[in-house]
Short mmCIF file of C-alpha atoms in Angstrom, two decimals:
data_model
loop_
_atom_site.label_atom_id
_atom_site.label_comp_id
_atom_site.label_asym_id
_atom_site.label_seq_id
_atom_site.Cartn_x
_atom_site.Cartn_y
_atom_site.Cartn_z
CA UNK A 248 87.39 153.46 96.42
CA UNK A 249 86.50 157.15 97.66
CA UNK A 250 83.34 155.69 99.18
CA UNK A 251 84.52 152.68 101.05
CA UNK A 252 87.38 155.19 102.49
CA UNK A 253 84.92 157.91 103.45
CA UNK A 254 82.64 155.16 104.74
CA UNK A 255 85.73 153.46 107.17
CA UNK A 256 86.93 157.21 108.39
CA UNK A 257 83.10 158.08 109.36
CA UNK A 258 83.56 154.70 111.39
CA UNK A 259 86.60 154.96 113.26
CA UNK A 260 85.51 158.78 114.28
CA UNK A 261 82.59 156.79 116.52
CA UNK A 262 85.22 154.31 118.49
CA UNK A 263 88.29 154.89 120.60
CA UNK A 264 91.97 154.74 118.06
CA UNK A 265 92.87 151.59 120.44
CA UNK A 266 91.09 148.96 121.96
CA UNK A 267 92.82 147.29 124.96
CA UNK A 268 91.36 144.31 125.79
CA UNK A 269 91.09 142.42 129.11
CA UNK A 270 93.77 139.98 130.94
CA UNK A 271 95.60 138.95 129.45
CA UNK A 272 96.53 141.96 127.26
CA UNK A 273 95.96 142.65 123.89
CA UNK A 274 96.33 146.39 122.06
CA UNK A 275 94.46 146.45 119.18
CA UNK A 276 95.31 149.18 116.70
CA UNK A 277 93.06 150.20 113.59
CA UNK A 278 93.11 153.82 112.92
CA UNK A 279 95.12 155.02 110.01
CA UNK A 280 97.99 157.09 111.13
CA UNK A 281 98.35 155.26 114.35
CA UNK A 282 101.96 155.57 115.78
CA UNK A 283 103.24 152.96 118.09
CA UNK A 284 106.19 153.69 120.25
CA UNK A 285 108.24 152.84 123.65
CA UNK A 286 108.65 155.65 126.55
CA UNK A 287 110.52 154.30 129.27
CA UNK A 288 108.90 150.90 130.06
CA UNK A 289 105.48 151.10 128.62
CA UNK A 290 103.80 150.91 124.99
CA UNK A 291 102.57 154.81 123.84
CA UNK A 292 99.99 154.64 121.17
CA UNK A 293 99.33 158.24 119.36
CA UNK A 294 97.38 159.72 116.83
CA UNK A 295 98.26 163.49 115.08
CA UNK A 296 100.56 163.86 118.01
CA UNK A 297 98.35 162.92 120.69
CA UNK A 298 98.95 159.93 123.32
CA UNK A 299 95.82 157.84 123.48
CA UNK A 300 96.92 155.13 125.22
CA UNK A 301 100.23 154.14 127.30
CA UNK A 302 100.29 150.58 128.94
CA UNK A 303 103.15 149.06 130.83
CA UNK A 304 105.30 146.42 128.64
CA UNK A 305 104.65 143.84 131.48
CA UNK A 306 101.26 143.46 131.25
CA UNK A 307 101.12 142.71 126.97
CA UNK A 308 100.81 139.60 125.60
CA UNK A 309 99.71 140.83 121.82
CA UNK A 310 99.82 143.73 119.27
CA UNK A 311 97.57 143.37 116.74
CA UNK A 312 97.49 146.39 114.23
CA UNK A 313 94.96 146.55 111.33
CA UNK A 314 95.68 149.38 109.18
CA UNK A 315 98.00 150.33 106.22
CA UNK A 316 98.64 153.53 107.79
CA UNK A 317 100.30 152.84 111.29
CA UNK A 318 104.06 153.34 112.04
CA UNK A 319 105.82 151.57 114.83
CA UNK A 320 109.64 152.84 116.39
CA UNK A 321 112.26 150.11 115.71
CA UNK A 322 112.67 150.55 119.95
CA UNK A 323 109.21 149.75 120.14
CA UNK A 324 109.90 146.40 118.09
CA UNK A 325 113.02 145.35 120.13
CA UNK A 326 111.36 145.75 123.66
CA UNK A 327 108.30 143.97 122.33
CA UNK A 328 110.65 141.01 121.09
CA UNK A 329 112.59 140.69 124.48
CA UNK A 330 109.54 140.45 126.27
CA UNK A 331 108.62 138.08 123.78
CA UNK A 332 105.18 140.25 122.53
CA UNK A 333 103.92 139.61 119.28
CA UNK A 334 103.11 142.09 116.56
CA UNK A 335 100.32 140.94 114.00
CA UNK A 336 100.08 143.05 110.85
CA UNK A 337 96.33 142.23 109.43
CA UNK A 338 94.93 144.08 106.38
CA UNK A 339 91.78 145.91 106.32
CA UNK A 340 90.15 143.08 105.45
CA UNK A 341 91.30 141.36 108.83
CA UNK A 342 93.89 139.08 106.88
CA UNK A 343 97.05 138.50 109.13
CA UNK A 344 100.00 139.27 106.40
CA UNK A 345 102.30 139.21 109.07
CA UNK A 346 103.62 138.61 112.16
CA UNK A 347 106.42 140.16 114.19
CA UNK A 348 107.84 137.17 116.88
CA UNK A 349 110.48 137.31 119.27
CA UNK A 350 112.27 134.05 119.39
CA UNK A 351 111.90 134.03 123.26
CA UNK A 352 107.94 133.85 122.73
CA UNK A 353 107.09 130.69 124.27
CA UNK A 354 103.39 131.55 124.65
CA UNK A 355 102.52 129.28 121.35
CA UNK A 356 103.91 126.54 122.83
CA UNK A 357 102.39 126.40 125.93
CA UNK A 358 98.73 127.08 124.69
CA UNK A 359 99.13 124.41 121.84
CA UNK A 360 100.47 122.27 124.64
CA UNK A 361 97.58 122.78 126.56
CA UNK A 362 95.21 122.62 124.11
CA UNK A 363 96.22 119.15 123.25
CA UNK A 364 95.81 118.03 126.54
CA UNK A 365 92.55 119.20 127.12
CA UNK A 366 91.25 116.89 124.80
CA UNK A 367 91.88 113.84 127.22
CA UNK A 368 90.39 115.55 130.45
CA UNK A 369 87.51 118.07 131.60
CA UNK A 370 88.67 121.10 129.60
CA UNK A 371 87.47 119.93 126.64
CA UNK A 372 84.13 119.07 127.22
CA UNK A 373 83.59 122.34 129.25
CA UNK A 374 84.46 123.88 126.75
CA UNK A 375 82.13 122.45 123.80
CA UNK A 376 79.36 123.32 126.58
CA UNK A 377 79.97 126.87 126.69
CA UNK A 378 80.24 127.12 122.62
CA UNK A 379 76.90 124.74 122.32
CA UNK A 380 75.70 127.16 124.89
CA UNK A 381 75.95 130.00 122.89
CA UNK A 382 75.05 128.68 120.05
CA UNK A 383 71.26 127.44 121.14
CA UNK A 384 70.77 130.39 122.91
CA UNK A 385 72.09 132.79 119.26
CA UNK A 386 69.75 130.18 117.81
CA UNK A 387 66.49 131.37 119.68
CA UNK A 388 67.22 135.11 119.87
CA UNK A 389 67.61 134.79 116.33
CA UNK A 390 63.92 133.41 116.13
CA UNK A 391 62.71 136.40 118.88
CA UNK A 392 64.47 138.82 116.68
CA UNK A 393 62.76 138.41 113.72
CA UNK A 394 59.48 137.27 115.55
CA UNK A 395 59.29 140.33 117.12
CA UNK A 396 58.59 142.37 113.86
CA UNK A 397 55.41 139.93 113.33
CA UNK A 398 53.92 140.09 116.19
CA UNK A 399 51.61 142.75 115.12
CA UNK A 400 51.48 142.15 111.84
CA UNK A 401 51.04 138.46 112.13
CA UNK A 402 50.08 136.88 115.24
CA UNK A 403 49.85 133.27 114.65
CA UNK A 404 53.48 133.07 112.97
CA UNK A 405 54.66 135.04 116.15
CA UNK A 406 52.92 132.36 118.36
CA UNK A 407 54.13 129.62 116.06
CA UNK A 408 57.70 130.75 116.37
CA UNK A 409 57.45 131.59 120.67
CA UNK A 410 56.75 127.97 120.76
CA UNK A 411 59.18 126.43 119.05
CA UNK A 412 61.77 129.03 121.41
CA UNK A 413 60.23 127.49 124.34
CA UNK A 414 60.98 124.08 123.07
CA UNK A 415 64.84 124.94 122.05
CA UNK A 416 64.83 126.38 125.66
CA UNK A 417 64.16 123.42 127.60
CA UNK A 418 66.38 120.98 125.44
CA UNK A 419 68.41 123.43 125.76
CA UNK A 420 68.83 122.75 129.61
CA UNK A 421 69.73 118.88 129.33
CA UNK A 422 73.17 120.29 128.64
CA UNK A 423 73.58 121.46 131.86
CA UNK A 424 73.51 117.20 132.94
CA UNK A 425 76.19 116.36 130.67
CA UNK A 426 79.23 114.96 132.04
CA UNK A 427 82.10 113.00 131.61
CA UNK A 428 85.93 112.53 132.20
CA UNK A 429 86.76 113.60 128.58
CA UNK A 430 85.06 114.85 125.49
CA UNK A 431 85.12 111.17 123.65
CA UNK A 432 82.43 110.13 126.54
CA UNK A 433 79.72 112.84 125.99
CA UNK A 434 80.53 113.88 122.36
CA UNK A 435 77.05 111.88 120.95
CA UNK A 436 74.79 113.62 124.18
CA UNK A 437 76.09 116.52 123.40
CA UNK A 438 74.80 116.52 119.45
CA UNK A 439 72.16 114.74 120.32
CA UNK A 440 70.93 118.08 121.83
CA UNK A 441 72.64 120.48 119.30
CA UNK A 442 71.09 117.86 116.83
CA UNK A 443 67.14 118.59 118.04
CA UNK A 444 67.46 122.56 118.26
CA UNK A 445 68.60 122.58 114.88
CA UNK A 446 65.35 121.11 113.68
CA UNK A 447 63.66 123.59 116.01
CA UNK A 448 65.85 126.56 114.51
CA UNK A 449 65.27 125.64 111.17
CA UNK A 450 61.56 125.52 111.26
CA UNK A 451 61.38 128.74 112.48
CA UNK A 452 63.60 129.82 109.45
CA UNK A 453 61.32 127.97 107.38
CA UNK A 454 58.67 129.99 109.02
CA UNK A 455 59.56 133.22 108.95
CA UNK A 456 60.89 133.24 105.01
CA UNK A 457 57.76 131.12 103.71
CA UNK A 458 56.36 134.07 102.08
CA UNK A 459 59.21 134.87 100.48
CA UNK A 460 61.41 131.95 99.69
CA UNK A 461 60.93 128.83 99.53
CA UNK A 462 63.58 126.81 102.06
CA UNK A 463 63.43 122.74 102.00
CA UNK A 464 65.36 122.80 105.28
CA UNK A 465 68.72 123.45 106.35
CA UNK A 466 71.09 121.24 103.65
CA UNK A 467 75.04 121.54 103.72
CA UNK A 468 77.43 120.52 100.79
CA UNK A 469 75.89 120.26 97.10
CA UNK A 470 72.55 122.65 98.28
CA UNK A 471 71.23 124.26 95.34
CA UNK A 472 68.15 125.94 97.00
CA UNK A 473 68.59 130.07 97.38
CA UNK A 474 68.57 129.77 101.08
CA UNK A 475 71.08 126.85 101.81
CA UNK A 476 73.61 128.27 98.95
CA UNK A 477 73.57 131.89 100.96
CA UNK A 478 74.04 130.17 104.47
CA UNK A 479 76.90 128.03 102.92
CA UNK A 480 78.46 130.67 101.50
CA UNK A 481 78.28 133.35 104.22
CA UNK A 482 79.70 130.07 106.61
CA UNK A 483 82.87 129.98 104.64
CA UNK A 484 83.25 133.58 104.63
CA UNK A 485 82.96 133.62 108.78
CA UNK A 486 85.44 130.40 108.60
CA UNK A 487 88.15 131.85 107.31
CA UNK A 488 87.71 135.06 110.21
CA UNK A 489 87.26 132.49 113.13
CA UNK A 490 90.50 130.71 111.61
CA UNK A 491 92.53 133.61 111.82
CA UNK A 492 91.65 134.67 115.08
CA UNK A 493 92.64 131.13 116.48
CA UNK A 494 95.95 131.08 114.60
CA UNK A 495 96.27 135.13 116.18
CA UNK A 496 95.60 133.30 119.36
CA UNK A 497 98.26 131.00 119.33
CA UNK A 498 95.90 127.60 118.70
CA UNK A 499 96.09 125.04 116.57
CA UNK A 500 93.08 125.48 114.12
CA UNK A 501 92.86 121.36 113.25
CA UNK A 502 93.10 119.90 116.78
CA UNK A 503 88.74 120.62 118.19
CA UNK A 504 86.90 118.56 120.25
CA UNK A 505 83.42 117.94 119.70
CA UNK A 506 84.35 117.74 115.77
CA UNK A 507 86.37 114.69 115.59
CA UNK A 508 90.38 114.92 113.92
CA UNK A 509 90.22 114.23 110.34
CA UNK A 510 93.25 114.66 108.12
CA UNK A 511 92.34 118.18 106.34
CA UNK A 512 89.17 119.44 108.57
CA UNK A 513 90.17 122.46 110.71
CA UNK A 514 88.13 120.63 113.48
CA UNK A 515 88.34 123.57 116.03
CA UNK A 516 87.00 125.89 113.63
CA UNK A 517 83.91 123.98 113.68
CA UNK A 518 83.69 124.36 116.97
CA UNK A 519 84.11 127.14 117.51
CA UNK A 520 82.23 129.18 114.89
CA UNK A 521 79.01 127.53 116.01
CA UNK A 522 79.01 130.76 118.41
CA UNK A 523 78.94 132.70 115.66
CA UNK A 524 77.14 131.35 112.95
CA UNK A 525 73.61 133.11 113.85
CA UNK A 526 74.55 136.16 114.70
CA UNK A 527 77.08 137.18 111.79
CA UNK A 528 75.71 135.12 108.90
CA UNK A 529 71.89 133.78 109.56
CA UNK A 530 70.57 137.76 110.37
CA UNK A 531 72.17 138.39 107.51
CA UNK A 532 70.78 135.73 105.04
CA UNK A 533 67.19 135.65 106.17
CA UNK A 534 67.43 139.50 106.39
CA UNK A 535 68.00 139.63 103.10
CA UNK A 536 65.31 137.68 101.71
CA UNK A 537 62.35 138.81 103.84
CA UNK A 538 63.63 142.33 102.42
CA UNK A 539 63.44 140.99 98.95
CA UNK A 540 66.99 141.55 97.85
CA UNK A 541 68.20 139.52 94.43
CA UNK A 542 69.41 136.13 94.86
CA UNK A 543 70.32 135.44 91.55
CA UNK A 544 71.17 131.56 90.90
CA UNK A 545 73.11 130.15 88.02
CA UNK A 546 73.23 126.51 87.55
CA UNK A 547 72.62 125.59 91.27
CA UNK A 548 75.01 127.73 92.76
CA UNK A 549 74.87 131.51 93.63
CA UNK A 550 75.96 134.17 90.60
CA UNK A 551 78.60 136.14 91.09
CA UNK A 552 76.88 139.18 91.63
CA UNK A 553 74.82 137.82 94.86
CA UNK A 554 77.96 135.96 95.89
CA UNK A 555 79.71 139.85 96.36
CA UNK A 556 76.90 141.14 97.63
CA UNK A 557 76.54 138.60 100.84
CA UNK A 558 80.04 139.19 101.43
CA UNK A 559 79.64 142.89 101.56
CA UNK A 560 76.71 142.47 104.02
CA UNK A 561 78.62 140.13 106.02
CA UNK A 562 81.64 142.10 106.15
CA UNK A 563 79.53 145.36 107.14
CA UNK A 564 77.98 143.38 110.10
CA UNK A 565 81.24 142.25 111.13
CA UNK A 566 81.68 145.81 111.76
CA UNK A 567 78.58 146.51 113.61
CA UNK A 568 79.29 147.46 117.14
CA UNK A 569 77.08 144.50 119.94
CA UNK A 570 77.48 144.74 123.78
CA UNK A 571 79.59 142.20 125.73
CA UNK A 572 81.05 142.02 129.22
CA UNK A 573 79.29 145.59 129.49
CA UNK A 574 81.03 147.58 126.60
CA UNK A 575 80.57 147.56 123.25
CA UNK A 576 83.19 146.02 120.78
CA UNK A 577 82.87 145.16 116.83
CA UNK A 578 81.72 142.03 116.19
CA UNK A 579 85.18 140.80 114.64
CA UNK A 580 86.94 142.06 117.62
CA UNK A 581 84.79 140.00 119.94
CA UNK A 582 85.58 137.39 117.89
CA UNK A 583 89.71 138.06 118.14
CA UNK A 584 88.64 138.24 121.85
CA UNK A 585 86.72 135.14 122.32
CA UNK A 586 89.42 133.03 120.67
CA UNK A 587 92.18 134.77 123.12
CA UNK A 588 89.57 133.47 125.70
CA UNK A 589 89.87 129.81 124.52
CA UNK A 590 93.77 129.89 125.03
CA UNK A 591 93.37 131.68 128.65
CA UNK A 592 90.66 129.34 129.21
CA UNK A 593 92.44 125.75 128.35
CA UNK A 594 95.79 127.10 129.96
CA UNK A 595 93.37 127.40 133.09
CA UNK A 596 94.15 131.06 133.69
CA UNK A 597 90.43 132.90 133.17
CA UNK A 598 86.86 131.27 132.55
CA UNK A 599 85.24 131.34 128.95
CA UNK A 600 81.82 132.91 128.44
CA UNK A 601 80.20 132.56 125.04
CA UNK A 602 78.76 135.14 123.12
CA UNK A 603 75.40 136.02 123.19
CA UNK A 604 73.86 138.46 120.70
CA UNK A 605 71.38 140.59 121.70
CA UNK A 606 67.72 140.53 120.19
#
């Protein structure tokens, strides 16, 4: 316990005690000891006694605090509810326990609202661009990332794997044709294209674990390979994030678009964790087996032991700091921020732009 504490103070002494986030705004609190509280007609924010933030009332949307150790003044609360501002409580581990909501919040409503009506118009297929988008581009600096550590060291696997980027790179631009008056008339063009840089993506996987591992190809439900069982894994892991920061976001978790309504499947997760998938969970996966780590299996499925130790890893890179929109954020908060994005973005009040990570 001493060590994971020491290791989260050491942290938060690198990044600011708040971060506020762009229009509209969010406060996100995750220091322990963090006091929230109201002067006059804007939010103060302190820490030992000293104001590190103030923001006027009027230009909040959303409180999230993640830490056991905050305090927040009961004045604080009651402007925040009139102004209809919600407070999320999340634990350490991100999990929203609770939220604080003013029964004059009508912000819910109207982003569900639109967010149902997007499906039927041009909202929702620009938006399955811009997550495809992100995704085939995550997929090929993925490849350049690792690549780049062979080139020396192995020149025709580097040369192997630079061609199979330029291939994802021109498919890649078909999606830029793609166009339609709703999502249900481009949905099959658009995986059609997701479809053929995932065979690209995942022979460069193949490629660049073949001395270590050996990978049949990517496999979903029932895999029993090393490779597939870590990917699945770490997948549900970064599901259950990217459905909590759509639910903090006031959206509706079931009702996607490219990933058609079934009773059960959180169809918008799908969608929208395909940003995310390379950079939180693949780095992590085929890090850990060209560094040899243990991937212990036990009757086709990964032992218990391996299963805490990807979740570790993927819960330290969630903490990583990456660049984006010229600052640098952790990568779960740019995931809370991407998601507020979607609701801006289908309530036609800001653009979207997917993540990228860096390589």
């Amino acid at each position: 316990m001493n060590r994971v504490n020491n290791k989260r103070q050491s942290y938060s002494q690198n990044l600011p005690a708040v971060i506020l986030l762009e229009h509209p705004s969010e406060v996100y609190v995750y220091n322990y000891g963090s006091f929230l509280g109201k002067k006059s007609e804007r939010l103060v924010v302190k820490e030992k006694g000293q104001v590190v933030l103030e923001v006027p009332f009027y230009e909040l949307q959303n409180i999230i605090i993640e830490t056991s150790g905050a305090s927040i003044s009961t004045d604080c609360i009651q402007e925040c509810m009139q102004r209809g501002i919600p407070i999320s409580l999340l634990s350490s581990t991100g999990k929203p326990y609770a939220t604080i909501i003013s029964p004059y919040l009508t912000g819910t409503v109207i982003t569900r609202r639109a967010q149902y009506e997007s499906y039927k118009d041009k909202r929702g297929i620009q938006i399955v661009k811009l997550f495809v988008e992100g995704k085939l581009k995550n997929q090929a600096n993925t490849l350049k990332y690792f690549a780049k550590y062979r080139k020396g060291a192995d020149g025709q696997l580097f040369s192997n794997i630079q061609y199979l980027i330029e291939k994802i790179n021109v498919i890649a631009k078909e999606l830029n044709s793609v166009s339609g008056k709703c999502i249900d008339d481009v949905r099959g063009h658009i995986m059609s294209i997701e479809g053929r840089v995932g065979n690209l993506y995942w022979q460069g996987i193949k490629l660049l674990t073949a001395s270590k591992i050996d990978f049949p190809g990517r496999e979903h439900a029932g895999a029993t390979d090393p490779i597939n069982s870590l990917l699945n894994y770490g997948y549900a892991i970064l599901a259950s994030k990217i459905e909590k920061s759509l639910i903090l976001a006031g959206l509706d978790p079931y009702a996607g678009f490219l990933h058609v309504d079934r009773a059960g499947k959180e169809s918008l997760v799908y969608d929208f964790i395909e940003e995310f998938r390379q950079p939180v969970v693949d780095r992590v996966v085929v890090a850990m087996v060209n560094k040899g780590s243990s991937v212990e299996m036990e009757e086709g499925q990964l032992s218990l032991k391996t299963r805490r130790d990807l979740a570790e890893r993927i819960k330290e890179r969630l903490e990583t700091t990456e660049r984006f929109h010229g600052k640098k954020y952790r990568l779960q908060t740019i995931i809370q921020m991407q998601a507020r994005r979607i609701a801006t973005f289908l309530r036609g009040e800001a653009k979207y732009k997917p993540y990228v990570s860096g390589w």
